[in-house]
JSON list of C-alpha atoms in Angstrom, two decimals:
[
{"chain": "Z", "resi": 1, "resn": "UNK", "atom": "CA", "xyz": [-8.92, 3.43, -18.77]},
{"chain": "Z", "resi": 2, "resn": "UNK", "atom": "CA", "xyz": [-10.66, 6.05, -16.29]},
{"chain": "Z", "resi": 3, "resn": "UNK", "atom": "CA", "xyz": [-11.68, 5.51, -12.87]},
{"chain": "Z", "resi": 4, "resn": "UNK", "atom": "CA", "xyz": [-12.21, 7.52, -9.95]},
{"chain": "Z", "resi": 5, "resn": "UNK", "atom": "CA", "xyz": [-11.65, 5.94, -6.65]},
{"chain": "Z", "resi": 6, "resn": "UNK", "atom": "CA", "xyz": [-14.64, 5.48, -4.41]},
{"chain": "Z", "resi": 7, "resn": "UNK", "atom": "CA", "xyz": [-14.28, 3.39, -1.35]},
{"chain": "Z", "resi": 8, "resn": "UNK", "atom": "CA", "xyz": [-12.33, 0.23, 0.10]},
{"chain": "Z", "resi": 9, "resn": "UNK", "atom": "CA", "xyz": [-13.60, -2.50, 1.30]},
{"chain": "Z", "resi": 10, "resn": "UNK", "atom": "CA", "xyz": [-12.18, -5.74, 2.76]},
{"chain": "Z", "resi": 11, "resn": "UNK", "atom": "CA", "xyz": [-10.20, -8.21, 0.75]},
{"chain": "Z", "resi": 12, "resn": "UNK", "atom": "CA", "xyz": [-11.93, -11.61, 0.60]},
{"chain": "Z", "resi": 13, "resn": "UNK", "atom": "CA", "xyz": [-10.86, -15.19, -0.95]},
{"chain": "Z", "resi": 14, "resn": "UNK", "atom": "CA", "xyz": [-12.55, -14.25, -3.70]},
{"chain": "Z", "resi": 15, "resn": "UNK", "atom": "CA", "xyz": [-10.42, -11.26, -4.73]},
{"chain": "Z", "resi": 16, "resn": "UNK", "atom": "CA", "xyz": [-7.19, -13.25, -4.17]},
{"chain": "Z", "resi": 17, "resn": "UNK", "atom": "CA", "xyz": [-7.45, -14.23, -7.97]},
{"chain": "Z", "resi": 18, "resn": "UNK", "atom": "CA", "xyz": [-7.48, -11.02, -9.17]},
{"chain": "Z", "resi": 19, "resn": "UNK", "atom": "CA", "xyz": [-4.96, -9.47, -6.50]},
{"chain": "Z", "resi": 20, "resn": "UNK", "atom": "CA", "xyz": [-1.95, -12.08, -7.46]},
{"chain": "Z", "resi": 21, "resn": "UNK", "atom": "CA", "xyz": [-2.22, -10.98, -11.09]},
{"chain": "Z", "resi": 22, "resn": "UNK", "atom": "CA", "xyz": [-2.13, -7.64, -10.16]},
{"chain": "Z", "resi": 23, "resn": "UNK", "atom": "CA", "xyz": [1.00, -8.04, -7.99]},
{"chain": "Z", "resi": 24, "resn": "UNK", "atom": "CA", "xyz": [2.38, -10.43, -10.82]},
{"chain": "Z", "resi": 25, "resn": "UNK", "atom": "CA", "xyz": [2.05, -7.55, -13.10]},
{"chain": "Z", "resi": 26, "resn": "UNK", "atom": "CA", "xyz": [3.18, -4.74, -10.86]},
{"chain": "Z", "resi": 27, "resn": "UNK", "atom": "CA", "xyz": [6.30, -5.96, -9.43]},
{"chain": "Z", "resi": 28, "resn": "UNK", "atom": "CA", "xyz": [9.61, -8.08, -9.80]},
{"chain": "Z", "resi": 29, "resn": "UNK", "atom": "CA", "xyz": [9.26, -9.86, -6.44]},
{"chain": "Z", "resi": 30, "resn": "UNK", "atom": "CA", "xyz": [5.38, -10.05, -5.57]},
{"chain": "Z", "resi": 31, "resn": "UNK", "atom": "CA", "xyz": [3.74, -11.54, -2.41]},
{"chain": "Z", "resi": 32, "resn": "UNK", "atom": "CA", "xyz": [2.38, -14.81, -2.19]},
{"chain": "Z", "resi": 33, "resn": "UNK", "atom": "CA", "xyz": [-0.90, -15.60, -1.94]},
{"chain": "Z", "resi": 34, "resn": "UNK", "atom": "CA", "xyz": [0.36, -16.85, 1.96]},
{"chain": "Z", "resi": 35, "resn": "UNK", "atom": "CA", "xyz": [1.17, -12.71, 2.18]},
{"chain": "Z", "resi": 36, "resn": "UNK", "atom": "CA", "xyz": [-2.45, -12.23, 1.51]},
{"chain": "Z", "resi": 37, "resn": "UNK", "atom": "CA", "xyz": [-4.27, -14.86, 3.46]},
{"chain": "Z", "resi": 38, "resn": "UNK", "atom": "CA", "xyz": [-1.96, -13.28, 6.24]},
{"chain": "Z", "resi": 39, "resn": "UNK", "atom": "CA", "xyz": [-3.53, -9.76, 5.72]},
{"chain": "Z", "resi": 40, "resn": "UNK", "atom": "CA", "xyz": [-6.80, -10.96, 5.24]},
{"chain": "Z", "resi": 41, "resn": "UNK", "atom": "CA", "xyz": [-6.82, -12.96, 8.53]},
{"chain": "Z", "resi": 42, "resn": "UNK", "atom": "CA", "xyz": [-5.64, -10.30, 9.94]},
{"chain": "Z", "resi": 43, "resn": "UNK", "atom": "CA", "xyz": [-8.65, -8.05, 9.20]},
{"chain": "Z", "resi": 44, "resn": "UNK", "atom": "CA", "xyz": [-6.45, -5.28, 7.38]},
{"chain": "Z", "resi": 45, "resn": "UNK", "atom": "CA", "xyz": [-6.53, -6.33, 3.55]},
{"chain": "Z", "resi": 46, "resn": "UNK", "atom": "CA", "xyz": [-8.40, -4.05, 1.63]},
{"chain": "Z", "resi": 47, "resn": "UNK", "atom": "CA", "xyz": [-9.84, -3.95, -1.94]},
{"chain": "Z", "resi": 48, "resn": "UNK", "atom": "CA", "xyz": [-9.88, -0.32, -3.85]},
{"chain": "Z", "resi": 49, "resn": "UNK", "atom": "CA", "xyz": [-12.69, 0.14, -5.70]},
{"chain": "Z", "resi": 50, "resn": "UNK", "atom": "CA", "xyz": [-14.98, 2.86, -7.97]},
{"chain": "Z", "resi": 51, "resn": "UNK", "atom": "CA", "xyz": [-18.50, 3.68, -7.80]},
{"chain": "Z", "resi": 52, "resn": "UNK", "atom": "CA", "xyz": [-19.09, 0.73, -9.99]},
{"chain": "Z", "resi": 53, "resn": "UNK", "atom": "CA", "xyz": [-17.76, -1.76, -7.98]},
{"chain": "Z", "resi": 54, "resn": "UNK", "atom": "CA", "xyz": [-14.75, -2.26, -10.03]},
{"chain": "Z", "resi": 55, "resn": "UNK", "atom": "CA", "xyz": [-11.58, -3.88, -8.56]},
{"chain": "Z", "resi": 56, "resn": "UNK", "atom": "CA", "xyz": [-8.61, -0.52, -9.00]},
{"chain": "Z", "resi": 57, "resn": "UNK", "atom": "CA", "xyz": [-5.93, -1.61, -6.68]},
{"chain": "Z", "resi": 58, "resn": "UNK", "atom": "CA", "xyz": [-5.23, -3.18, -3.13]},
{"chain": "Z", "resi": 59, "resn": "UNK", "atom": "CA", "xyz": [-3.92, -1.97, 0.42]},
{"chain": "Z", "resi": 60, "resn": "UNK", "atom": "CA", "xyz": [-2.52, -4.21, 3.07]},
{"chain": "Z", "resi": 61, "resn": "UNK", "atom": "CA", "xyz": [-1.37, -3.32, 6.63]},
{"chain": "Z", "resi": 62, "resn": "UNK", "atom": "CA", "xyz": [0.21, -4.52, 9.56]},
{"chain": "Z", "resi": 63, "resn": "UNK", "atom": "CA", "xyz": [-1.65, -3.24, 13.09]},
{"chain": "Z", "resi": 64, "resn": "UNK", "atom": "CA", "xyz": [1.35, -2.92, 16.15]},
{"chain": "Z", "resi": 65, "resn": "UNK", "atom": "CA", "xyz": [0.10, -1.02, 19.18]},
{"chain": "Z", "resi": 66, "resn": "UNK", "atom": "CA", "xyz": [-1.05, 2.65, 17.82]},
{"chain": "Z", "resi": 67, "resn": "UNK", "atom": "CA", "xyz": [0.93, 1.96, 15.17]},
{"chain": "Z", "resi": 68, "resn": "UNK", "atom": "CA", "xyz": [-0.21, 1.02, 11.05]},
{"chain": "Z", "resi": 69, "resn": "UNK", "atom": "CA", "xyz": [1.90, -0.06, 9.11]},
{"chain": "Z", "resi": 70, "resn": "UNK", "atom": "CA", "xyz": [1.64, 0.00, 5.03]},
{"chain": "Z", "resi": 71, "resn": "UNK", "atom": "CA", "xyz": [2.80, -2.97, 3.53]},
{"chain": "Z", "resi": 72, "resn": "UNK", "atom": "CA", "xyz": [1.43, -3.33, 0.07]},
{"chain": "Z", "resi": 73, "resn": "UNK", "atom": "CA", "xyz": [-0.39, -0.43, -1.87]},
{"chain": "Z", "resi": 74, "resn": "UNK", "atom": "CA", "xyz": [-0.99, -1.30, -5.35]},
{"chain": "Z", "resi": 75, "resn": "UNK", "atom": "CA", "xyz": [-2.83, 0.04, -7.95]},
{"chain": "Z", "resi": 76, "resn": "UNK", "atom": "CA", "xyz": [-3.71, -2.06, -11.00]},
{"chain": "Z", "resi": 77, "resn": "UNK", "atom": "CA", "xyz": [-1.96, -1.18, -14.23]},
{"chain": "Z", "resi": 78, "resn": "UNK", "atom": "CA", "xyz": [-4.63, 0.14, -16.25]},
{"chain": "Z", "resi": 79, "resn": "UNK", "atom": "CA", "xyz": [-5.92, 3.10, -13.84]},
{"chain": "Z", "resi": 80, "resn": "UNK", "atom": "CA", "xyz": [-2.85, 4.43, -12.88]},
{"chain": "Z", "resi": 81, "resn": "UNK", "atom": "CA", "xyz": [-1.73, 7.79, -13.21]},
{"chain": "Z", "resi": 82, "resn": "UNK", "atom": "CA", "xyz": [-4.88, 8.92, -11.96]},
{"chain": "Z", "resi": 83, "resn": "UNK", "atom": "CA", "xyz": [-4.49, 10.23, -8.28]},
{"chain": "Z", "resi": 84, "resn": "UNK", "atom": "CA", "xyz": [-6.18, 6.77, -7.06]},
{"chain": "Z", "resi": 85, "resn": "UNK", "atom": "CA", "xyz": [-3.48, 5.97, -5.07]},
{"chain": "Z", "resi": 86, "resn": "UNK", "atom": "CA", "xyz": [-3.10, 9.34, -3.35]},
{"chain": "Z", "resi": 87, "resn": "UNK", "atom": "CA", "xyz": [-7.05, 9.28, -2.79]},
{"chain": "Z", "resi": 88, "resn": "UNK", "atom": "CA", "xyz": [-6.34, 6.20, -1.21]},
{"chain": "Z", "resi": 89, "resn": "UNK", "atom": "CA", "xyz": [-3.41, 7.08, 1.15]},
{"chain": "Z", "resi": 90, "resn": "UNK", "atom": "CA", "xyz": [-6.02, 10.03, 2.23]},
{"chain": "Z", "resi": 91, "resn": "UNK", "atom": "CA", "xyz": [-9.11, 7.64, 2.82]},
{"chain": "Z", "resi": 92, "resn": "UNK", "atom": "CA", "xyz": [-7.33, 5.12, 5.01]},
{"chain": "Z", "resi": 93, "resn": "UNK", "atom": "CA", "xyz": [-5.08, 7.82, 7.15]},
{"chain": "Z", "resi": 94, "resn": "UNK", "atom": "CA", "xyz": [-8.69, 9.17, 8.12]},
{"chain": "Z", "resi": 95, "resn": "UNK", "atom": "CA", "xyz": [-9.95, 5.34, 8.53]},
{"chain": "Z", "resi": 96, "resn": "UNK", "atom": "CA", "xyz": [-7.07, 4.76, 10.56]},
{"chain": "Z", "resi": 97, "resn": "UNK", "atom": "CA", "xyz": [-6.84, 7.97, 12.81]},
{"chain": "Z", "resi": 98, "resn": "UNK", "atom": "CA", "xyz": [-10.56, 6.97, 13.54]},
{"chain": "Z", "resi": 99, "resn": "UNK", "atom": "CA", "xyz": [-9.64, 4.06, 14.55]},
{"chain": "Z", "resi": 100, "resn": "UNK", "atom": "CA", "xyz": [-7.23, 5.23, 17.09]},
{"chain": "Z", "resi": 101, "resn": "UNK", "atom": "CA", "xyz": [-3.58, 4.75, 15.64]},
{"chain": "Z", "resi": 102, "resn": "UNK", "atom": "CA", "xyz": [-1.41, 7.16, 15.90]},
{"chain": "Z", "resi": 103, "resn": "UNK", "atom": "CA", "xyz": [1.12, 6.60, 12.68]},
{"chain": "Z", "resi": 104, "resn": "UNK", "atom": "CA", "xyz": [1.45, 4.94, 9.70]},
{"chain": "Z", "resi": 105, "resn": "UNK", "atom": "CA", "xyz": [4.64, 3.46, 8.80]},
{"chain": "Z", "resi": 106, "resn": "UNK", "atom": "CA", "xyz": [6.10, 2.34, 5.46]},
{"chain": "Z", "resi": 107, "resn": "UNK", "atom": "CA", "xyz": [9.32, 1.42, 4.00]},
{"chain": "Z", "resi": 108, "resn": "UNK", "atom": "CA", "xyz": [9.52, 2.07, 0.09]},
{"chain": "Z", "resi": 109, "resn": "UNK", "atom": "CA", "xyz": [12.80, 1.17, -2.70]},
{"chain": "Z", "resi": 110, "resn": "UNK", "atom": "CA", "xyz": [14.56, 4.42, -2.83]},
{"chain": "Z", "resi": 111, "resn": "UNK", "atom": "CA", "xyz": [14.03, 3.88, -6.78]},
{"chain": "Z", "resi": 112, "resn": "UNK", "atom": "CA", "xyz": [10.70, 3.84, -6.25]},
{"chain": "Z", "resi": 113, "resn": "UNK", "atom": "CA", "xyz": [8.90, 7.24, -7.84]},
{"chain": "Z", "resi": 114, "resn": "UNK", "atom": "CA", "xyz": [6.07, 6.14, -5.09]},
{"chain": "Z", "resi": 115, "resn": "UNK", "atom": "CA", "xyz": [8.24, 8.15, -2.46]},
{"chain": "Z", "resi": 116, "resn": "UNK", "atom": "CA", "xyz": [7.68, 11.02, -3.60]},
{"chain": "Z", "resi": 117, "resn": "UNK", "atom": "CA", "xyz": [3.80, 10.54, -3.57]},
{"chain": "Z", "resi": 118, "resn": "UNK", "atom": "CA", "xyz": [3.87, 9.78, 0.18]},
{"chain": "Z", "resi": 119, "resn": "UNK", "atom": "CA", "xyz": [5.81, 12.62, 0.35]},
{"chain": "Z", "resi": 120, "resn": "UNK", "atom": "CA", "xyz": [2.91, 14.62, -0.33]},
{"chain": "Z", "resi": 121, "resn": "UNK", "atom": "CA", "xyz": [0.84, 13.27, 2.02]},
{"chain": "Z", "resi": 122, "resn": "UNK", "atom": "CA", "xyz": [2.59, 14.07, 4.46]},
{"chain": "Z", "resi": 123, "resn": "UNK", "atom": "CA", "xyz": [5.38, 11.42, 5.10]},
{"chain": "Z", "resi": 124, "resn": "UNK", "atom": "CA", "xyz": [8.68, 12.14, 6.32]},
{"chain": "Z", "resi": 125, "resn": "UNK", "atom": "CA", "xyz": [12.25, 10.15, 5.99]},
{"chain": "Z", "resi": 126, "resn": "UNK", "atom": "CA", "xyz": [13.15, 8.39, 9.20]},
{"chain": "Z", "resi": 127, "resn": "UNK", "atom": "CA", "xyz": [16.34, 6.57, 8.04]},
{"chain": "Z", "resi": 128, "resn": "UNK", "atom": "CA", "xyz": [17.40, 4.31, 5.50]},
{"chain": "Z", "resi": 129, "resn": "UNK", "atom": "CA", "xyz": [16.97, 0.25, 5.98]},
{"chain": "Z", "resi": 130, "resn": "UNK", "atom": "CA", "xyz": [20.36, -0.67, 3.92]},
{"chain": "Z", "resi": 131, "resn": "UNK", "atom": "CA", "xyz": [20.07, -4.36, 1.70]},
{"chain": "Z", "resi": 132, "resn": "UNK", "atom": "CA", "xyz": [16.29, -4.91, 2.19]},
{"chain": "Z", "resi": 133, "resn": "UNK", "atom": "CA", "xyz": [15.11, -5.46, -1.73]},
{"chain": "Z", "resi": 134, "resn": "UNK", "atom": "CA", "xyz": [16.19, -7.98, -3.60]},
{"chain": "Z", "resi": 135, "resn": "UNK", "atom": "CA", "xyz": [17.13, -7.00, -7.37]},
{"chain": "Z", "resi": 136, "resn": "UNK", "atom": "CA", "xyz": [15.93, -8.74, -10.01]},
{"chain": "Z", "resi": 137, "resn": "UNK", "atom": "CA", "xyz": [18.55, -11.06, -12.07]},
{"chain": "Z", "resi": 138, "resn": "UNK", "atom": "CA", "xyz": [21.42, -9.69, -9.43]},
{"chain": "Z", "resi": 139, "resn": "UNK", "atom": "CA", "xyz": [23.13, -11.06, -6.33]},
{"chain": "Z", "resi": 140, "resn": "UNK", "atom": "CA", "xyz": [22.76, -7.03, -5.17]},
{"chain": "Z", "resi": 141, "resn": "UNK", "atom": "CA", "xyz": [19.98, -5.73, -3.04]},
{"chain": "Z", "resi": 142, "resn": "UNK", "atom": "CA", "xyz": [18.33, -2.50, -2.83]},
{"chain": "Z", "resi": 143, "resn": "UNK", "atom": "CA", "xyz": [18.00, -0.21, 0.12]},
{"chain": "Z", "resi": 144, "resn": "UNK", "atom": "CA", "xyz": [14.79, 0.96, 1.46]},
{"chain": "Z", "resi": 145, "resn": "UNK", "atom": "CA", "xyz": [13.40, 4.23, 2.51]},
{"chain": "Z", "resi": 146, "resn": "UNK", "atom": "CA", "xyz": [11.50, 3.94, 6.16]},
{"chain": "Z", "resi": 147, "resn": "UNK", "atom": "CA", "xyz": [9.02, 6.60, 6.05]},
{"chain": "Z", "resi": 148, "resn": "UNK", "atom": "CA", "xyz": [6.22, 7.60, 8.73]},
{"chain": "Z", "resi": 149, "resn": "UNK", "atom": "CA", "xyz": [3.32, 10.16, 9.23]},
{"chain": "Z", "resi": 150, "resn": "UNK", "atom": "CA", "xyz": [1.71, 11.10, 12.27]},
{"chain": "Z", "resi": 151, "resn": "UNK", "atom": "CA", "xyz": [-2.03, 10.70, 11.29]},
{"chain": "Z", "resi": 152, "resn": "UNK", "atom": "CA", "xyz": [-3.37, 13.36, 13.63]},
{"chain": "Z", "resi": 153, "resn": "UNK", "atom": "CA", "xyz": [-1.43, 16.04, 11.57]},
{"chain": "Z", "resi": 154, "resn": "UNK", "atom": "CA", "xyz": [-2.13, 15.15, 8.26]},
{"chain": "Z", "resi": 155, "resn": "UNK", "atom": "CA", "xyz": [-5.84, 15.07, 9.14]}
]
């Protein structure tokens, strides 16, 4: 299904329905809907959507000084493979720069084909956080790729 990504706007209880299927349906070892609640309290939750209002993914951050941290991009099954994400990433580093942070932070499974998309926009490899995924019907864990961008330069 086509979509172009629009705006974001902020998550509400109302989306949470909607947002734990997606993350059901995306991943092995999704957030629960206390992960959410969390973000959304927080003020940094954020709903993707198209010019139609339509629901195309999710974003959730964590604010530490001048620092933003990415903790949950997600975008829903059907419209991927569509640049939305990347459109995304671009939308909130602006957002964010704006709103006076300095970098955005993110750790991603170094199986993930995501890191090379943040690649792209401008995020480089700061080290390696060994054991931090769990893998799914294994004892094993998977190690994570801590990745940042300075926003001012990828402006």
């Amino acid at each position: 299904m086509f979509a172009e990504f629009s705006y974001f706007r902020p998550m509400d209880e109302y989306d949470v329905k909607w947002v734990l299927s997606t993350e059901k349906a995306s991943y092995d070892f999704p957030w629960s809907p206390q992960g959410f609640t969390k973000a959304m309290d927080d003020g940094l939750a954020y709903i993707l959507c198209d010019v139609d209002d339509r629901k195309l993914g999710y974003a959730c951050f964590l604010a530490v000084l001048d620092e933003i941290h990415l903790l949950n991009l997600c975008v829903a099954p059907d419209f991927r493979q569509q640049g939305i994400a990347g459109d995304a990433l671009r939308k909130f580093k602006d957002y964010f720069l704006d709103s006076d942070y300095e970098k955005m932070l993110l750790e991603v499974r170094v199986s993930n084909p995501a890191k090379v998309l943040y690649e792209k926009h401008g995020f480089i490899e700061d080290g390696i956080r060994k054991g931090y995924y769990p893998l799914k019907n294994t004892h094993d864990k998977e190690d994570a790729v801590l990745m940042s961008c300075l926003l001012a330069e990828s402006a």
